[in-house]
XYZ file of C-alpha atoms in Angstrom:
571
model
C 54.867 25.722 71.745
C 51.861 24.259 72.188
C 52.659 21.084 70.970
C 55.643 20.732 73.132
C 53.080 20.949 75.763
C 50.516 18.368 74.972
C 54.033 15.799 74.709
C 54.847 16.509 78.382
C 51.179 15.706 79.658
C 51.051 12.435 77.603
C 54.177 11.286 79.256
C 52.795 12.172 82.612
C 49.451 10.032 82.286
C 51.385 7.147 81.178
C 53.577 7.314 83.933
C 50.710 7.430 86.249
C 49.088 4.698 84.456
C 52.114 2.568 84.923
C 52.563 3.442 88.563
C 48.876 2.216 88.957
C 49.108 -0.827 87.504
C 52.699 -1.817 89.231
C 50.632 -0.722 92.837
C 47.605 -3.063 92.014
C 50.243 -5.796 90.996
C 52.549 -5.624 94.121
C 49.939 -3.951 96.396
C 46.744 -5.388 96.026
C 45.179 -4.637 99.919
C 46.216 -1.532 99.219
C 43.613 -0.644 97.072
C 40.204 -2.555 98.737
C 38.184 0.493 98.001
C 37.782 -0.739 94.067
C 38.423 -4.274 94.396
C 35.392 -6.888 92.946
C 33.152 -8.687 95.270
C 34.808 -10.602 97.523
C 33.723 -14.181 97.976
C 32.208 -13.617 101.237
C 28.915 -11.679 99.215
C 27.666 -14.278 97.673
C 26.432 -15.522 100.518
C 25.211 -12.240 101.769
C 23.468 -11.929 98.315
C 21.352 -15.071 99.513
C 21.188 -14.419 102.584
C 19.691 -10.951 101.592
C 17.328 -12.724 99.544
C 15.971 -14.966 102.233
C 15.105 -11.969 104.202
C 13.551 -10.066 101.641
C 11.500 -13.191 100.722
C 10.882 -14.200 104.683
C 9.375 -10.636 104.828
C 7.699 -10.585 101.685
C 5.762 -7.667 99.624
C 2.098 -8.307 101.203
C 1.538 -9.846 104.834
C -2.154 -11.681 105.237
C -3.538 -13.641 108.318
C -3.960 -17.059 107.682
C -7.694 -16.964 106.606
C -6.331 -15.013 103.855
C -3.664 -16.726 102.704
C -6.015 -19.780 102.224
C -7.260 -18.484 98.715
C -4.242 -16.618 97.869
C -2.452 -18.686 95.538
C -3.948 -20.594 92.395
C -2.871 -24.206 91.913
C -2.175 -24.184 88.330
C -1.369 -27.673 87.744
C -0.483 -30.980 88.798
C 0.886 -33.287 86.402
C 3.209 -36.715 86.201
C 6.035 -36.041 83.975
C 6.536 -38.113 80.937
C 9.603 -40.136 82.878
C 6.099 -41.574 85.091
C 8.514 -41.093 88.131
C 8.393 -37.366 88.648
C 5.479 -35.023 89.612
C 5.269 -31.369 89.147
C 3.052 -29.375 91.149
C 2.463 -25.885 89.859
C 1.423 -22.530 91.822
C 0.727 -18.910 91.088
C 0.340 -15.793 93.549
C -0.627 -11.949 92.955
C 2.595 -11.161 95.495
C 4.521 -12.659 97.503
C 3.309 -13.276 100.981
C 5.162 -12.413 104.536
C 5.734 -15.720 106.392
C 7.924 -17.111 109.027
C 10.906 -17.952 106.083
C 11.472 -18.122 102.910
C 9.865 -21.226 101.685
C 6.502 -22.739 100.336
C 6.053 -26.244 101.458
C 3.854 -29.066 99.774
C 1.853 -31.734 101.958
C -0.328 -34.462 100.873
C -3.425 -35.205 102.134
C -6.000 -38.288 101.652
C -8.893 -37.533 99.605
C -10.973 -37.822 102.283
C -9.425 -35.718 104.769
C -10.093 -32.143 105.284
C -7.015 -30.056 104.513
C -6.029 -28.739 107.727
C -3.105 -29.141 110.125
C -4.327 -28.598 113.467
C -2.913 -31.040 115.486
C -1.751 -33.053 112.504
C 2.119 -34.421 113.018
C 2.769 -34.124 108.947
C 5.790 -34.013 107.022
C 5.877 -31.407 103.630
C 6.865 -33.801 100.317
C 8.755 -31.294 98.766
C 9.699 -27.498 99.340
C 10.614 -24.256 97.464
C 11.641 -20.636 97.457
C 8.917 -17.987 97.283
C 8.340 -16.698 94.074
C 4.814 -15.335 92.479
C 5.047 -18.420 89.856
C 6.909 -21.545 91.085
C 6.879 -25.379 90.490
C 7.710 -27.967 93.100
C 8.507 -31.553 92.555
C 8.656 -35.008 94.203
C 8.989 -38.399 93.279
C 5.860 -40.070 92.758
C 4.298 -43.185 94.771
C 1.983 -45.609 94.855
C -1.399 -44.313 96.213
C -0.805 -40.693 95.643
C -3.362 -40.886 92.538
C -5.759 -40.874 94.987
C -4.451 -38.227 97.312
C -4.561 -34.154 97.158
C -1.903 -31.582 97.561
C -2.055 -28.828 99.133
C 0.994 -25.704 99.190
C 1.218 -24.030 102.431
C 3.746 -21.533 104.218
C 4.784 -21.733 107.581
C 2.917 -18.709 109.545
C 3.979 -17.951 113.430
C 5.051 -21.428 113.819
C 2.215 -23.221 111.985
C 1.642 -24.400 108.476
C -0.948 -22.389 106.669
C -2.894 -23.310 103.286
C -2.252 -20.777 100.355
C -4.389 -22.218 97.750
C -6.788 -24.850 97.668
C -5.433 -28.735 97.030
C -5.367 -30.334 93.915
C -4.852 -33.579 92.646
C -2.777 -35.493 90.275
C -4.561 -34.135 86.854
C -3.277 -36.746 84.294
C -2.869 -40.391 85.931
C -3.000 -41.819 82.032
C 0.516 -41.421 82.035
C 1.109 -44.647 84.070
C -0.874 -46.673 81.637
C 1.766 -48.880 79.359
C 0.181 -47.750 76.114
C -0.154 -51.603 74.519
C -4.047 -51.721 74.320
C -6.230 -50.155 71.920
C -10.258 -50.530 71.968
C -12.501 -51.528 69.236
C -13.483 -48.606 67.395
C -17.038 -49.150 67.011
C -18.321 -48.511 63.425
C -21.413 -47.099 64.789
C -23.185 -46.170 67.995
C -25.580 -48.873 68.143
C -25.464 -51.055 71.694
C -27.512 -53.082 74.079
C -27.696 -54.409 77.481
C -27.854 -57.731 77.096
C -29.138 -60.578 78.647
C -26.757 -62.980 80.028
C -28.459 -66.369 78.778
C -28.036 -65.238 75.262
C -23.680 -64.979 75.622
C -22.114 -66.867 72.915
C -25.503 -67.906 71.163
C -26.640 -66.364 67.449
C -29.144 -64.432 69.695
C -26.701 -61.569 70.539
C -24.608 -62.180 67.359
C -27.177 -62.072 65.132
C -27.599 -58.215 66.121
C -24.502 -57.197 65.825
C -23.914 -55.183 68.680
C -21.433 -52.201 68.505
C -21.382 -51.529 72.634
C -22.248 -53.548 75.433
C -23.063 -52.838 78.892
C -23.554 -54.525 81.726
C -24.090 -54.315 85.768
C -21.489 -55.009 88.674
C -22.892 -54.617 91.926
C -20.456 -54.709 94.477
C -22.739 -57.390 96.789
C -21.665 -59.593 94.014
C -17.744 -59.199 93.937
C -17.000 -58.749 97.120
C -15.978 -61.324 99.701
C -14.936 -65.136 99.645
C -15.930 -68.181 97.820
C -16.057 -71.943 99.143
C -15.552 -73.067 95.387
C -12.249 -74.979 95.720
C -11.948 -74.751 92.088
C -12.927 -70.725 92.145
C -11.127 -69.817 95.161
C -11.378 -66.408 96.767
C -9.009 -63.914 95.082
C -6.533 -61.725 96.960
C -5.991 -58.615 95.974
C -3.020 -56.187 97.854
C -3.557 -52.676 98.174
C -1.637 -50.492 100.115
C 0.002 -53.413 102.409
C -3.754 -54.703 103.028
C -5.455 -57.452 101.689
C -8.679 -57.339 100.064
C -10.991 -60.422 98.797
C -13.039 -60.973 95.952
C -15.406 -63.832 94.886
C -13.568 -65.995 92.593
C -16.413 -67.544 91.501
C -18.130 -64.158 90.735
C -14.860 -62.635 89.088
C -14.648 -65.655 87.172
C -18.114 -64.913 85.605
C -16.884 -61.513 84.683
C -13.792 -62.334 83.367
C -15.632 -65.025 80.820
C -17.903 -61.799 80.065
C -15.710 -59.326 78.909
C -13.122 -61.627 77.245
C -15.865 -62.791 75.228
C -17.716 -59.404 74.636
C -13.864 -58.010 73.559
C -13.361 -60.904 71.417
C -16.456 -60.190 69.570
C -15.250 -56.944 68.849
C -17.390 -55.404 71.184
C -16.708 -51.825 73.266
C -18.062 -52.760 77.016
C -18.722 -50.533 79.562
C -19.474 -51.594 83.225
C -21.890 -49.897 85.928
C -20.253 -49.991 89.340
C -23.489 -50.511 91.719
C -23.036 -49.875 95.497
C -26.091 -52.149 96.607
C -26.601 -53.057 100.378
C -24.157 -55.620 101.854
C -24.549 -56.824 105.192
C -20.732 -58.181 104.949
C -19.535 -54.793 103.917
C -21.046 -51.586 106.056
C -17.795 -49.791 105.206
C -18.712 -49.602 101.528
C -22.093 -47.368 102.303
C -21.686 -43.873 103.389
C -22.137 -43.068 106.762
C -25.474 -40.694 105.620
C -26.487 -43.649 103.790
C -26.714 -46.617 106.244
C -30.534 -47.443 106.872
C -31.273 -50.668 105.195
C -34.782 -49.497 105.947
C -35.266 -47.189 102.908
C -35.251 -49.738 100.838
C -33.519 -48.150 98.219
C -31.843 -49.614 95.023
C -28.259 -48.537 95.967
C -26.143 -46.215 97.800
C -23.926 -43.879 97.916
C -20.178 -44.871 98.383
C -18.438 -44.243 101.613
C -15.747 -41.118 100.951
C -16.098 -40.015 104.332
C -13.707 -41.931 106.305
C -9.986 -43.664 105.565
C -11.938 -47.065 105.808
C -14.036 -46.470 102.832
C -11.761 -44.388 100.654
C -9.451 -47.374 101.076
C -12.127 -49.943 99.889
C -13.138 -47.728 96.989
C -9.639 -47.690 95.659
C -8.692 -51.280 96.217
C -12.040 -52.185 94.642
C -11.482 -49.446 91.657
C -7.482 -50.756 91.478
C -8.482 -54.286 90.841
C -11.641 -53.359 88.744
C -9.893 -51.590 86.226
C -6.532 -53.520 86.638
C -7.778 -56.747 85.336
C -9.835 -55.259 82.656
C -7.776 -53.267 81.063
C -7.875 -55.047 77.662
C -5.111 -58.161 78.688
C -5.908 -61.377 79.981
C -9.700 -60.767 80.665
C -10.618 -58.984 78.276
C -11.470 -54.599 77.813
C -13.412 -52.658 79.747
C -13.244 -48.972 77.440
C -15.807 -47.571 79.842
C -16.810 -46.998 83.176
C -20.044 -45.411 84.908
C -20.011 -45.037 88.367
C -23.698 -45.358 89.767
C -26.722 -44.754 88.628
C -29.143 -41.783 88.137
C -27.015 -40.034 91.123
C -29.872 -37.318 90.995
C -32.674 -39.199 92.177
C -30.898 -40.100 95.192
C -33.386 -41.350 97.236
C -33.732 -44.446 95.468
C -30.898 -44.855 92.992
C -27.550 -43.846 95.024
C -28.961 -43.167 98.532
C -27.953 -40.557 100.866
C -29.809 -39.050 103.447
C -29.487 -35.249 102.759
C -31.077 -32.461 100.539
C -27.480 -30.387 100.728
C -26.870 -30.884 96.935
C -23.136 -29.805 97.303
C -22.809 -31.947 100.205
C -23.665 -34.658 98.186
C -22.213 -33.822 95.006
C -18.438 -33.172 96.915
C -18.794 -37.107 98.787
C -19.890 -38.375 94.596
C -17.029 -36.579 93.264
C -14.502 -38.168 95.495
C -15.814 -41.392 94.334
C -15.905 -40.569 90.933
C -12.419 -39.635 90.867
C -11.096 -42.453 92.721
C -12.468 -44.332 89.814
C -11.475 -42.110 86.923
C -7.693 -42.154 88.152
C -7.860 -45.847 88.637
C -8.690 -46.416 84.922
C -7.016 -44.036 83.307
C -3.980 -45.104 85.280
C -4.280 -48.932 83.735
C -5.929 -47.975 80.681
C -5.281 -44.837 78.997
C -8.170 -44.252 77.122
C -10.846 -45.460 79.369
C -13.814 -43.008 79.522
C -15.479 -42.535 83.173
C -18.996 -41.305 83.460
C -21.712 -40.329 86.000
C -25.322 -40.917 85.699
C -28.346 -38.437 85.208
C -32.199 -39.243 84.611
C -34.526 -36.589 82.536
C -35.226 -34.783 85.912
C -33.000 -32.271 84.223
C -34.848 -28.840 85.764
C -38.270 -30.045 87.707
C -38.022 -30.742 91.406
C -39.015 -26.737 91.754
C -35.964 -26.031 93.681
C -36.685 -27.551 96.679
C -35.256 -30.997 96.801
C -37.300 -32.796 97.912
C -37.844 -35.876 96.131
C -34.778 -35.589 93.968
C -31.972 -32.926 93.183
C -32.344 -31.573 89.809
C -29.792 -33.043 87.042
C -28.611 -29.478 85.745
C -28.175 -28.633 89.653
C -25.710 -31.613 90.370
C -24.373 -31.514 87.078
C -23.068 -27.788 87.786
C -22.146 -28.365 91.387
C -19.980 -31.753 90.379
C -18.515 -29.853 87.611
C -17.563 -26.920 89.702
C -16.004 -29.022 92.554
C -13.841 -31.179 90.091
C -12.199 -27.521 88.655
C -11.461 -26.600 92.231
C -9.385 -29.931 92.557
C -8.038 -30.073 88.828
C -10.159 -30.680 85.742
C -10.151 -34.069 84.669
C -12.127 -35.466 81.525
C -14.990 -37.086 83.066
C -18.387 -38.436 80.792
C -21.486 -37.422 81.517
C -24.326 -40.969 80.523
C -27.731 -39.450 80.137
C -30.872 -41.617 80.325
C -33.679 -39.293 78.648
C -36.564 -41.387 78.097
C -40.084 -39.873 77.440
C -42.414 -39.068 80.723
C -44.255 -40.890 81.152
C -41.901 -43.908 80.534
C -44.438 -45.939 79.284
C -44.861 -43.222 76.628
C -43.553 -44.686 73.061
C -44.726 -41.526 70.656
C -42.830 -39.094 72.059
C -42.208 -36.800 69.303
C -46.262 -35.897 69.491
C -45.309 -33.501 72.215
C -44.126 -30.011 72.466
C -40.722 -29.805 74.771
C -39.043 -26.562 75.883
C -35.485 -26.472 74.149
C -33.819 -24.032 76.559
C -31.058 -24.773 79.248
C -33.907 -24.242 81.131
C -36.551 -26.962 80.038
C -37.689 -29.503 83.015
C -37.126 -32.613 80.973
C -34.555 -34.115 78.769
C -35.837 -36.307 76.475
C -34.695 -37.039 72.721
C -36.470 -34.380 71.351
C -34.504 -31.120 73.091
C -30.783 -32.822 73.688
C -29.403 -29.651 73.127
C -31.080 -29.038 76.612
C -27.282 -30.889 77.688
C -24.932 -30.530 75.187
C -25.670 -26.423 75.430
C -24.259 -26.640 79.037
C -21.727 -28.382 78.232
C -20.835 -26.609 74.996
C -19.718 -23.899 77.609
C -16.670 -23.089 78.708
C -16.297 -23.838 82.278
C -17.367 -27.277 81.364
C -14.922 -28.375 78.274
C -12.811 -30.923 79.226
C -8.578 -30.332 79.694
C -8.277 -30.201 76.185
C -10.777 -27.602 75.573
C -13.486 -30.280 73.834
C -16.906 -30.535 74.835
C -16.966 -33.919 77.024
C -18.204 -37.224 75.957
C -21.525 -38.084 76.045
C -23.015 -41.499 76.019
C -27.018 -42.101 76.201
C -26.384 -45.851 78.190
C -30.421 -46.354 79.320
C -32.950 -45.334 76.696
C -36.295 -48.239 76.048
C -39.383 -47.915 74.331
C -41.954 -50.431 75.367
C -44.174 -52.563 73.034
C -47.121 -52.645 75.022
C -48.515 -50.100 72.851
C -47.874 -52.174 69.207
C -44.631 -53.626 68.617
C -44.501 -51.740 65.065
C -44.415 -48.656 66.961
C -41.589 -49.814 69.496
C -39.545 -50.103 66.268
C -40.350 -46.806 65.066
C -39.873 -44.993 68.067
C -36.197 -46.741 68.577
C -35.341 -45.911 65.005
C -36.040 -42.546 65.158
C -34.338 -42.210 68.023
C -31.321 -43.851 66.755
C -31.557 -41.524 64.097
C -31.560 -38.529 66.260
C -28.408 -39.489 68.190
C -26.906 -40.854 64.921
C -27.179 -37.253 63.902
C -26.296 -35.656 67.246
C -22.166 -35.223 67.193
C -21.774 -34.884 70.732
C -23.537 -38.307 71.659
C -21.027 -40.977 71.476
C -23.343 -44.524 71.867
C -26.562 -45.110 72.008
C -27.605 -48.344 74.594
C -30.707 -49.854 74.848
C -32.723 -51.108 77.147
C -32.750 -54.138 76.805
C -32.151 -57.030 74.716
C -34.803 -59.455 76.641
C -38.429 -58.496 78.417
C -37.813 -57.593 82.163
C -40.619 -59.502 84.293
C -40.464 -56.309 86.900
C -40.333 -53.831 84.013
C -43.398 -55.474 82.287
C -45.563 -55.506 84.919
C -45.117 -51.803 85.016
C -46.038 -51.909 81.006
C -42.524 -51.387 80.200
C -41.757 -54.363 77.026
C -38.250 -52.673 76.453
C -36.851 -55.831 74.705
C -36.236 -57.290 71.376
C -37.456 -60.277 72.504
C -39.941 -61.415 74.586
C -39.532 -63.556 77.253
C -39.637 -66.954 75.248
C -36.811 -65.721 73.406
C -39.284 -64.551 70.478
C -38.116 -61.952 68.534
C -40.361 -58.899 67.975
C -40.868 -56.354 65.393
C -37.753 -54.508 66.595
C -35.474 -56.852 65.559
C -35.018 -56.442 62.227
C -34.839 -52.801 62.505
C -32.252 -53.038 65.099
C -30.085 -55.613 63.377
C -29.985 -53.405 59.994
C -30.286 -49.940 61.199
C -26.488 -49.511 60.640
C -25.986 -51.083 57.661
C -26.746 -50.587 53.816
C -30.166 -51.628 54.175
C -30.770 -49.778 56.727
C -34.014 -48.235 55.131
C -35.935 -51.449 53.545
C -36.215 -51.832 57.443
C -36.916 -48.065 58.678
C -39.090 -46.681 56.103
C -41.785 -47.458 57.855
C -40.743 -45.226 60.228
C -41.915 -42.182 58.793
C -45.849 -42.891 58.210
C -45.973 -43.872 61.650
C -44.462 -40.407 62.227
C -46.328 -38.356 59.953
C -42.313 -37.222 58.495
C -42.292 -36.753 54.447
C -38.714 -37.488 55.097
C -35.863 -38.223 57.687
C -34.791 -34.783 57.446
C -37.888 -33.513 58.163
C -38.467 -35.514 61.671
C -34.820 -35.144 62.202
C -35.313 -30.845 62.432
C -38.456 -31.645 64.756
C -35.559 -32.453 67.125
C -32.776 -30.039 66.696
């Protein structure tokens, strides 16, 4: 009976299941209570999700909002066309929509938009971690980007800018550098170019000077005529005759097989106020050089087209390599050496950095592994904190390093010049030097004062390496003995030899200075008649295989039993 039962109640479902089906065919409106989505929600979905984002999870005023977000990166992609700008927040903040917007700003300008009639490059949805995009253009290498929302009718920062990190990706890859098989270099002397003089020595690197007085401007050498240079829809001119010099310079010196690296010198031009920093224009100091102008649109725009064509033309074609770049020199005794008139040390190390990077981008961008460094004397920790007479090196060294993080780590050198103090000292491994981060003078015997800091890891460069190091000014005169010139410059080719965060070792120089000697200071290998001194054979071998038929002397002079021995006296 009971299976009789369970027969009837079968057929029953399955004639309600059929009735069901037949309804939903024939009467679909009749059953809107379980239909799907209609194709009306998908808007409302997004719409939903604009208001949710409009309103956000956290609402800030606009002071807060400025150091909200963390600009992660900015990068050209490997098409060279597109740019990807990346941000992350804790939340997402309440604003007048849903959107984060991306505006460019000049790298001189301060990034605010008060009164500023500026159009975003590129725009997103919220989110805590998003990436915007835009299509790269000329000129934006030396521009910063900053990601703001739009607050009560007004743009508002929400992190601080940042600019384009890795400007080696426009560089066409076809030139390679000497690799130098050793880290011996010079500055020479320009009468000795294409004579046994500078052959003879067999020079590894090469530096010389370019002072801006000399480059800039026209020439009334019909056969040398000024050079026009376009930047940015403006034209710029530059001595032909001048150029010309350099161009027969490093063609010659790259030729040779010969790794150069240029100093870019701001010295005073009368021609060319717009060059000099607006702190630094008094002719009446009498100093050596000064700073670069980064304050206004007038000078930023100079610096560029002057950096643009710089490392444009020597970027290892037609006139020859330029592998390395330092911009000024000894920026820490800036009174005298890159003049400014302020004791603000992060005033002055922001207005250096701009400069700096205008340069670095401009290199990297034509040559992609061009180094770019800065200049520091052995003033490393001794102006007593008052800055007075110069800012201390480890001070400017941490402030530049600390503003070019907040803008997007780039691989910048550091070029040391540690010679002993006095200068006119030649036995400098007869004194006692503190070794600590804290010692008031680099010199060759405590490098580690340097690489230490930068061992650390706020300063490694983007690829988590400690950054290169190049000592590019280090002399030792031979007004005490020539002998003992050559003894102190082998040692201290020895110690940097040994050292394997110092990349080159320059010296100064490869001819007697008149200035310099009056002042005792004999740095060169020869003296002024073109003489060669002691130092010359010991330079000329001190890289090769007989290397020590021309050093051994070295070590009596000393008082070493052995290399290794004076070679721990310095570590």
């Amino acid at each position: 009976m009971s299976t009789g039962r369970k027969k009837t109640t079968y057929r029953s479902i399955f004639v309600l299941v059929i009735i069901l089906v037949l309804g939903i065919m024939f009467f679909p409106s009749g059953c809107g209570k379980i239909s799907p989505v209609t194709a009306e929600n998908p808007l409302q979905e997004e719409r939903r999700i604009e208001d949710e984002l409009t309103e956000g999870r956290v609402s800030l005023s606009g002071r807060q909002l400025a150091s909200y977000g963390s600009t992660t990166g900015c990068f050209l992609a490997e098409d060279k066309v597109t740019v990807k700008f990346t941000l992350s927040m804790p939340d997402i903040p309440k604003s007048d929509d849903s959107m984060i917007y991306l505006f460019a700003f000049e790298i001189y300008e301060k990034c605010v938009f008060e009164d500023v009639d500026r159009e975003p490059i590129a725009s997103t949805q919220k989110a805590k971690d998003c990436e915007l995009e835009w299509t790269y253009e000329r000129g934006q290498l030396f521009q910063q980007f900053v990601p703001a929302l739009l607050l009560d009718g007004k743009y508002v920062p929400i992190a601080k800018s940042i600019c384009i990190g890795n400007p080696e990706m426009l560089a066409d890859g076809s030139v390679s550098a000497p690799e130098p098989e050793s880290k011996k270099g010079l500055l020479l002397d320009p009468q000795m170019l294409h004579t046994p003089l500078l052959t003879d020595l067999d020079v590894k690197y090469a530096i010389y000077n370019i002072p801006l007085s000399h480059i800039m401007g026209e020439t009334s050498n019909p056969d040398l005529p000024t050079i026009i240079y376009e930047y940015k829809g403006k034209e710029y001119k530059f001595n032909g005759a001048s150029i010309t010099g350099y161009d027969n310079l490093f063609k010659y010196l790259t030729d040779s097989g010969m790794n150069s690296t240029a100093i870019v010198l701001n010295d005073w031009n009368d021609d060319y106020p717009e060059l000099i920093h607006p702190l630094a224009r008094n002719q009446e100091v009498n100093a050596y050089y000064y700073a670069f102008n980064t304050a206004d649109e007038e000078g930023c725009m100079y610096l560029e087209a002057i950096a643009s064509f710089l490392t444009e033309r020597y970027c290892g074609k037609e006139y020859g390599l330029v592998s390395n770049w330092v911009i000024a020199n000894e920026i820490n005794q800036y009174k005298i050496w890159n003049y400014m008139d302020t004791d603000d040390i992060d005033l002055y190390a922001a207005e250096f950095e701009k400069a700096m990077r205008i340069f670095y981008n401009a290199a990297k961008s034509n040559y992609a592994d061009a180094n770019v460094y800065f200049s520091i004397d052995h003033d490393w920790n001794n102006n007593g904190g008052d800055n007075k007479d110069h800012f201390n090196a480890k001070d400017l060294l941490e402030s530049i390093n600390d503003i070019a993080r907040q803008k997007g780590n780039y691989d910048w050198g550091l070029a040391i010049h540690p010679y002993p103090n006095p200068l006119t000292r030649v036995n400098y491994w007869t004194e006692t030097y503190d070794k600590t981060e804290n010692a008031p003078t680099l010199t060759l015997m405590n490098l580690s004062t340097v690489t230490d800091v930068l061992k650390k890891e706020e300063y490694l460069d983007r690829s988590g390496e400690v950054r290169s190091i190049m000592v590019t000014e280090l002399g030792f005169s031979s007004a005490s003995g020539e002998k003992l010139q050559a003894a102190a410059f082998a040692y201290c080719y020895y110690i940097i030899e040994a050292n394997p965060y110092i990349d080159a070792f320059i010296m100064n120089r490869q001819t007697d200075a008149m200035e310099e000697v009056r002042q005792g200071l004999a740095f060169g290998i020869y003296d002024f008649d073109q003489t060669p001194k002691y130092i010359f054979d010991t330079f000329k071998y001190i890289d090769t295989d007989e290397a020590e038929s021309h050093t051994e002397f070295m070590l009596n002079i000393l008082g070493a039993e052995s290399l290794e021995e004076a070679l721990s006296w310095a570590q």
